[in-house]
Coordinates of N, CA, C and O and ligand atoms in Angstrom, one line a residue:
M1 N 37.0 -121.1 -181.5 CA 37.5 -122.7 -181.3 C 36.8 -123.6 -182.4 O 35.4 -123.8 -182.3
E2 N 37.1 -124.0 -183.3 CA 36.5 -125.1 -184.0 C 37.1 -126.0 -183.9 O 37.5 -127.0 -184.0
C3 N 36.2 -126.8 -182.7 CA 36.3 -128.1 -182.3 C 35.2 -128.3 -182.6 O 34.0 -127.9 -182.0
I4 N 34.3 -129.4 -183.2 CA 32.5 -129.8 -183.4 C 32.2 -130.6 -182.5 O 31.1 -130.2 -182.0
F5 N 32.9 -131.1 -181.3 CA 32.5 -131.2 -180.3 C 32.3 -130.2 -179.1 O 31.0 -130.2 -178.1
C6 N 32.7 -129.4 -179.0 CA 32.8 -128.1 -178.0 C 31.5 -127.4 -178.3 O 31.0 -127.5 -178.1
K7 N 30.9 -127.5 -180.0 CA 30.2 -126.8 -180.3 C 28.9 -128.3 -180.3 O 27.5 -127.0 -180.4
I8 N 29.1 -129.4 -180.3 CA 28.0 -130.1 -179.9 C 27.6 -129.9 -178.3 O 26.0 -129.8 -177.6
A9 N 28.7 -129.6 -177.3 CA 28.7 -129.7 -176.3 C 27.5 -127.4 -176.2 O 26.6 -128.4 -175.0
N10 N 27.8 -127.0 -176.6 CA 27.3 -125.8 -176.6 C 25.8 -125.4 -177.8 O 25.4 -124.4 -176.8
G11 N 25.7 -126.7 -177.9 CA 24.4 -125.5 -178.5 C 24.1 -126.3 -180.0 O 23.3 -125.6 -180.5
E12 N 25.4 -125.6 -180.1 CA 25.7 -124.2 -182.1 C 26.3 -125.7 -182.8 O 25.1 -125.5 -184.1
I13 N 25.8 -126.4 -182.8 CA 26.0 -128.2 -184.0 C 25.1 -128.9 -183.5 O 24.9 -129.1 -182.4
K14 N 23.8 -128.7 -183.9 CA 22.6 -130.0 -184.1 C 23.1 -131.6 -183.4 O 23.6 -132.3 -184.3
S15 N 22.7 -132.2 -182.3 CA 22.9 -133.4 -182.1 C 22.0 -134.0 -181.7 O 20.9 -133.8 -181.1
D16 N 21.6 -135.6 -181.3 CA 20.1 -136.3 -181.1 C 21.2 -136.7 -179.6 O 21.9 -137.6 -179.0
V17 N 21.0 -135.9 -178.6 CA 21.2 -136.2 -177.0 C 20.4 -136.6 -176.7 O 19.4 -136.5 -176.3
V18 N 21.1 -137.5 -175.9 CA 20.2 -138.6 -174.6 C 20.1 -137.9 -173.5 O 19.1 -138.6 -172.7
F19 N 21.9 -137.3 -173.0 CA 21.4 -136.9 -171.9 C 22.5 -135.6 -171.9 O 23.8 -135.7 -172.3
K20 N 22.4 -134.7 -170.9 CA 22.7 -133.3 -170.2 C 23.3 -132.6 -169.2 O 21.6 -133.1 -168.5
D21 N 24.4 -132.9 -169.2 CA 24.2 -132.0 -167.7 C 25.4 -130.8 -167.4 O 25.7 -130.4 -168.2
E22 N 25.5 -130.1 -166.6 CA 26.2 -129.2 -166.8 C 27.2 -129.4 -166.8 O 28.2 -129.1 -167.4
K23 N 27.8 -130.5 -166.3 CA 29.9 -131.0 -166.8 C 29.6 -131.6 -168.3 O 30.9 -131.7 -169.2
I24 N 28.2 -132.4 -168.7 CA 28.9 -133.6 -169.4 C 27.9 -133.5 -171.1 O 26.6 -133.3 -170.5
V25 N 27.8 -134.0 -172.6 CA 26.4 -133.8 -173.4 C 26.9 -136.1 -173.4 O 28.4 -136.4 -173.9
I26 N 26.2 -136.4 -173.4 CA 25.9 -137.8 -174.6 C 24.9 -137.7 -174.9 O 23.6 -137.5 -175.3
F27 N 25.7 -138.3 -176.8 CA 24.9 -138.5 -177.5 C 25.1 -139.3 -178.5 O 25.9 -139.8 -178.9
K28 N 24.2 -139.2 -179.9 CA 24.2 -140.7 -180.1 C 25.3 -140.4 -181.6 O 25.2 -139.5 -182.5
D29 N 25.9 -141.5 -182.2 CA 27.2 -141.2 -182.9 C 26.9 -141.1 -184.3 O 25.6 -141.9 -184.7
L30 N 26.7 -140.1 -185.3 CA 26.5 -139.9 -186.1 C 26.9 -141.1 -187.6 O 25.8 -141.3 -188.4
N31 N 27.3 -142.1 -186.7 CA 27.6 -143.3 -187.9 C 28.1 -144.5 -186.9 O 28.9 -145.2 -186.2
P32 N 27.2 -145.0 -186.7 CA 27.1 -145.8 -185.7 C 27.7 -147.3 -185.8 O 26.9 -147.7 -186.7
E33 N 28.2 -147.6 -185.3 CA 28.4 -149.2 -185.7 C 28.2 -150.3 -184.8 O 28.7 -151.3 -185.2
A34 N 27.1 -149.9 -183.8 CA 26.5 -150.4 -183.2 C 24.6 -151.1 -183.1 O 24.5 -149.7 -183.5
P35 N 24.5 -151.3 -182.6 CA 22.6 -150.6 -182.6 C 22.2 -149.3 -181.7 O 22.1 -148.5 -181.9
T36 N 23.2 -149.9 -181.0 CA 23.7 -148.8 -179.5 C 24.5 -147.9 -179.9 O 25.8 -148.4 -179.9
H37 N 24.9 -146.7 -180.2 CA 26.2 -145.8 -180.5 C 26.1 -144.7 -180.1 O 25.6 -144.4 -180.5
L38 N 26.8 -144.7 -178.6 CA 27.1 -143.2 -178.4 C 28.2 -143.1 -177.7 O 29.2 -143.1 -178.0
L39 N 27.6 -141.4 -177.9 CA 29.2 -140.6 -177.5 C 29.2 -139.8 -176.4 O 28.0 -138.9 -175.6
A40 N 30.3 -140.6 -175.3 CA 29.7 -139.1 -174.0 C 30.7 -138.2 -173.9 O 32.3 -139.0 -173.9
I41 N 30.7 -136.8 -174.1 CA 32.1 -136.3 -174.0 C 31.9 -135.2 -172.6 O 30.8 -134.6 -172.5
P42 N 32.7 -135.1 -172.0 CA 33.1 -133.4 -171.3 C 32.7 -132.3 -171.9 O 33.3 -132.0 -173.4
K43 N 31.6 -131.3 -171.3 CA 31.6 -130.2 -171.7 C 32.8 -129.4 -172.1 O 33.3 -128.4 -173.1
E44 N 33.7 -129.4 -171.0 CA 35.5 -129.1 -171.2 C 36.3 -129.4 -172.6 O 36.3 -130.4 -172.3
H45 N 37.0 -128.4 -173.0 CA 37.7 -129.1 -174.2 C 38.9 -129.6 -173.1 O 40.1 -128.8 -172.7
I46 N 39.1 -131.6 -173.4 CA 39.8 -132.1 -173.4 C 40.3 -132.5 -174.2 O 39.9 -133.1 -175.3
E47 N 41.3 -132.2 -174.9 CA 41.9 -133.0 -176.4 C 41.6 -134.6 -176.6 O 41.4 -135.1 -177.0
S48 N 42.3 -135.4 -175.7 CA 42.8 -136.7 -175.6 C 42.5 -137.6 -174.2 O 42.7 -136.7 -173.0
A49 N 42.6 -138.9 -174.5 CA 43.1 -139.1 -172.8 C 44.3 -139.2 -172.1 O 44.6 -139.0 -170.5
E50 N 45.2 -138.7 -173.4 CA 46.4 -138.5 -172.6 C 46.8 -137.2 -171.9 O 47.6 -136.7 -171.7
K51 N 45.3 -136.3 -172.2 CA 45.4 -134.7 -171.1 C 45.2 -135.2 -170.0 O 44.5 -133.8 -169.4
I52 N 44.2 -136.2 -169.7 CA 43.9 -136.1 -168.6 C 44.9 -136.5 -167.0 O 45.8 -136.8 -167.2
T53 N 44.5 -135.7 -166.1 CA 45.3 -135.3 -165.2 C 44.7 -135.1 -164.1 O 43.1 -135.2 -163.6
S54 N 45.6 -135.3 -163.1 CA 44.5 -134.8 -161.5 C 44.2 -133.9 -161.3 O 43.1 -133.7 -160.0
I55 N 43.9 -133.0 -161.7 CA 43.3 -131.9 -161.6 C 41.5 -131.9 -162.7 O 41.0 -131.1 -162.5
N56 N 41.9 -132.7 -163.7 CA 40.8 -132.8 -164.8 C 40.5 -134.1 -164.2 O 39.3 -134.2 -165.4
S57 N 40.4 -135.3 -163.9 CA 40.0 -136.3 -164.0 C 38.9 -137.2 -163.1 O 38.2 -138.0 -163.5
A58 N 38.8 -136.0 -162.3 CA 36.4 -135.9 -161.9 C 36.1 -136.5 -163.2 O 34.7 -137.0 -162.5
I59 N 36.1 -135.8 -164.1 CA 34.9 -135.3 -165.3 C 34.6 -137.4 -165.6 O 33.7 -137.7 -165.7
V60 N 35.7 -137.9 -165.6 CA 35.8 -139.3 -166.3 C 35.1 -140.1 -165.5 O 34.6 -140.8 -165.6
A61 N 35.4 -139.6 -164.5 CA 34.3 -140.8 -163.0 C 32.9 -139.7 -162.7 O 32.2 -141.4 -162.8
H62 N 32.8 -139.2 -163.5 CA 31.4 -138.8 -163.8 C 30.6 -138.9 -164.7 O 30.1 -139.5 -165.0
I63 N 31.5 -139.1 -165.9 CA 31.0 -140.1 -167.4 C 31.0 -141.3 -166.4 O 29.7 -141.8 -167.8
F64 N 31.8 -141.9 -165.9 CA 31.7 -143.3 -166.0 C 30.3 -143.1 -164.9 O 29.4 -144.2 -164.7
E65 N 30.3 -142.0 -163.8 CA 28.9 -142.3 -162.9 C 27.5 -142.9 -163.2 O 26.5 -143.6 -163.6
K66 N 27.1 -141.8 -164.8 CA 26.5 -141.1 -165.1 C 26.4 -142.5 -166.3 O 24.4 -143.1 -166.3
I67 N 27.2 -143.4 -166.8 CA 27.4 -144.7 -168.0 C 26.1 -145.5 -167.3 O 24.8 -146.0 -166.8
S68 N 26.8 -146.3 -165.9 CA 26.2 -146.5 -164.9 C 24.4 -145.9 -164.5 O 23.7 -147.2 -164.2
E69 N 24.4 -144.8 -163.9 CA 22.7 -144.9 -163.5 C 22.3 -144.6 -164.4 O 20.9 -144.7 -164.6
L70 N 22.2 -144.7 -165.9 CA 21.5 -144.9 -167.0 C 21.7 -145.6 -168.2 O 21.0 -145.9 -168.6
K71 N 22.1 -146.5 -167.0 CA 22.4 -148.1 -167.6 C 20.8 -148.8 -168.8 O 21.2 -149.1 -169.6
N72 N 19.9 -148.8 -167.7 CA 18.3 -149.0 -168.5 C 18.4 -148.2 -169.2 O 17.5 -148.0 -170.6
D73 N 18.1 -146.9 -169.5 CA 17.7 -145.5 -170.1 C 18.5 -145.7 -171.1 O 17.6 -144.8 -172.9
L74 N 19.4 -146.0 -171.3 CA 20.1 -146.2 -172.7 C 20.6 -147.0 -172.8 O 21.3 -147.3 -173.9
K75 N 19.8 -148.5 -172.5 CA 19.8 -150.3 -173.4 C 21.0 -150.7 -173.4 O 21.2 -151.1 -174.7
L76 N 21.1 -150.6 -172.6 CA 22.5 -150.5 -172.3 C 23.1 -152.8 -171.8 O 24.1 -153.1 -170.9
Q77 N 21.4 -152.8 -171.0 CA 21.1 -154.0 -170.1 C 21.9 -155.6 -170.0 O 22.3 -156.1 -169.1
E78 N 22.0 -155.0 -171.7 CA 22.5 -156.8 -172.1 C 23.9 -156.6 -172.2 O 24.8 -157.9 -172.8
G79 N 25.1 -155.7 -171.7 CA 26.5 -155.6 -171.9 C 26.5 -154.6 -172.9 O 26.2 -154.7 -173.9
F80 N 27.6 -154.0 -172.6 CA 28.0 -152.6 -173.2 C 29.6 -152.2 -173.7 O 30.4 -153.0 -172.5
R81 N 30.3 -152.1 -174.5 CA 31.5 -151.9 -173.7 C 31.5 -149.8 -174.2 O 31.0 -149.5 -174.9
V82 N 32.3 -149.3 -173.8 CA 32.8 -147.8 -173.5 C 34.3 -147.7 -173.4 O 36.0 -148.9 -172.9
V83 N 35.2 -146.9 -174.9 CA 36.1 -147.0 -175.6 C 36.6 -145.8 -176.0 O 35.9 -145.0 -176.1
T84 N 37.6 -145.3 -175.8 CA 38.3 -143.9 -176.0 C 39.6 -144.6 -177.4 O 40.5 -145.2 -176.6
N85 N 39.8 -143.5 -178.0 CA 40.7 -143.7 -178.4 C 41.3 -142.4 -178.8 O 41.0 -141.0 -178.7
C86 N 42.7 -142.8 -179.0 CA 43.2 -141.7 -177.9 C 44.8 -141.9 -179.2 O 45.8 -142.6 -179.2
G87 N 44.9 -140.5 -180.0 CA 46.0 -140.5 -181.0 C 45.4 -140.6 -182.3 O 44.3 -141.7 -182.3
E88 N 46.0 -140.2 -183.6 CA 45.8 -140.6 -185.0 C 45.7 -142.5 -184.9 O 44.9 -143.1 -185.8
A89 N 46.9 -143.4 -184.8 CA 47.2 -144.3 -184.7 C 46.0 -145.3 -184.3 O 45.6 -146.9 -184.9
A90 N 45.6 -145.0 -183.0 CA 44.7 -145.6 -182.4 C 42.8 -145.9 -183.2 O 42.2 -146.0 -182.9
G91 N 43.1 -144.3 -183.8 CA 42.0 -143.8 -184.9 C 41.1 -143.0 -184.3 O 40.1 -142.3 -184.5
Q92 N 41.4 -142.3 -183.2 CA 41.1 -140.9 -182.6 C 41.0 -139.8 -183.8 O 41.8 -139.2 -184.3
T93 N 39.4 -139.4 -184.4 CA 39.5 -138.6 -185.5 C 39.0 -136.5 -184.7 O 39.2 -136.1 -185.8
V94 N 38.6 -137.0 -184.3 CA 38.2 -136.0 -183.4 C 38.9 -135.4 -181.8 O 38.9 -136.5 -180.8
K95 N 39.7 -134.7 -181.8 CA 40.6 -134.4 -180.9 C 40.1 -133.6 -179.9 O 40.3 -132.1 -179.6
H96 N 38.5 -134.3 -179.1 CA 37.7 -134.1 -177.7 C 37.6 -134.8 -177.3 O 37.2 -136.1 -177.8
L97 N 37.8 -135.2 -175.8 CA 37.6 -136.5 -175.3 C 36.8 -137.1 -175.3 O 35.6 -136.2 -175.4
H98 N 36.7 -138.2 -175.9 CA 34.9 -138.6 -175.9 C 35.3 -140.4 -176.2 O 36.1 -141.1 -176.4
F99 N 34.2 -141.0 -175.6 CA 34.0 -142.0 -175.1 C 32.5 -142.6 -175.6 O 31.7 -142.2 -175.6
H100 N 32.7 -144.0 -176.0 CA 32.4 -144.6 -176.7 C 31.6 -145.5 -176.5 O 32.4 -146.1 -175.2
I101 N 30.5 -145.0 -176.8 CA 29.1 -146.7 -175.5 C 28.8 -147.0 -176.8 O 27.8 -146.6 -177.2
L102 N 29.4 -148.6 -176.5 CA 28.9 -149.6 -177.6 C 27.3 -151.0 -176.7 O 28.1 -151.5 -176.1
S103 N 26.8 -151.3 -177.6 CA 26.1 -152.4 -176.8 C 25.0 -152.5 -178.3 O 24.7 -152.2 -179.6
G104 N 24.4 -153.7 -178.1 CA 23.0 -154.2 -179.1 C 23.7 -155.5 -180.0 O 22.2 -155.5 -180.4
R105 N 24.5 -155.8 -179.6 CA 25.5 -156.7 -180.7 C 26.7 -157.4 -179.9 O 27.0 -156.8 -179.2
K106 N 26.7 -158.8 -180.5 CA 27.7 -159.1 -179.8 C 29.5 -158.7 -180.2 O 29.4 -158.1 -181.4
L107 N 29.9 -158.5 -179.4 CA 31.0 -157.2 -179.9 C 32.6 -158.5 -179.4 O 32.7 -158.7 -178.2
D108 N 32.4 -158.2 -180.2 CA 34.6 -158.8 -181.4 C 35.8 -158.1 -179.9 O 35.3 -156.8 -179.7
W109 N 35.8 -159.4 -179.8 CA 37.3 -158.9 -178.8 C 38.6 -159.8 -179.3 O 38.9 -161.3 -179.8
P110 N 39.8 -159.3 -179.9 CA 40.3 -157.9 -179.0 C 39.5 -156.9 -180.5 O 39.2 -158.0 -181.8
P111 N 39.3 -155.8 -179.9 CA 38.7 -155.0 -181.3 C 39.9 -154.5 -182.5 O 41.0 -155.2 -181.8
G112 N 39.7 -154.3 -183.4 CA 40.7 -154.7 -185.3 C 41.8 -153.4 -184.2 O 41.7 -151.9 -183.2
Ligands
AMP1 P1 36.6 -141.7 -183.0 O1 37.6 -141.5 -184.4 O2 37.5 -141.9 -182.2 O3 37.7 -139.6 -182.7 O4 36.0 -140.9 -183.4 C1 34.8 -139.5 -183.0 C2 33.4 -140.2 -183.2 O5 32.6 -139.3 -183.3 C3 32.9 -141.1 -184.8 O6 32.7 -142.3 -184.3 C4 32.5 -140.3 -185.9 O7 31.0 -140.9 -186.1 C5 31.4 -139.5 -184.6 N1 30.8 -137.8 -185.0 C6 31.6 -137.1 -185.6 N2 31.3 -136.2 -186.5 C7 29.8 -136.0 -185.2 C8 28.6 -135.4 -185.0 N3 28.4 -134.3 -185.9 N4 27.3 -136.1 -184.6 C9 28.3 -137.4 -183.7 N5 29.1 -137.8 -183.9 C10 29.7 -137.8 -184.7
ZN2 ZN1 36.4 -129.5 -177.9

């Protein structure tokens, strides 16, 4: 399977991992858009947010629970944004569900 985030999840490709458990990995984005820019991914390959169903949606809750639990360790105390791009028009370049976690600067709204 030629999926770069599957390879990060199974350790085939090195990344700067800040948290992992049996279900998810959180690692530093290679091209940070903010002082803190992390990506949270399920280890399971799910293509994008539009592929979330009642069968696999528990992983989304798990990711958000961990973000909340790790808020201090991940340096998110002053506020943060979690965003997922779904589809090319929304800017999705990697077709493995991922949540950007951005923090450490004033974040504009709405995003471009
Ligand atoms: P998106 O454009 O929403 O699909 O986000 C993909 C993100 O993955 C971008 O912010 C990239 O900088 C990031 N990225 C791509 N390859 C890697 C990698 N090997 N390690 C860490 N981040 C990556
Ligand atoms: Zn994948």
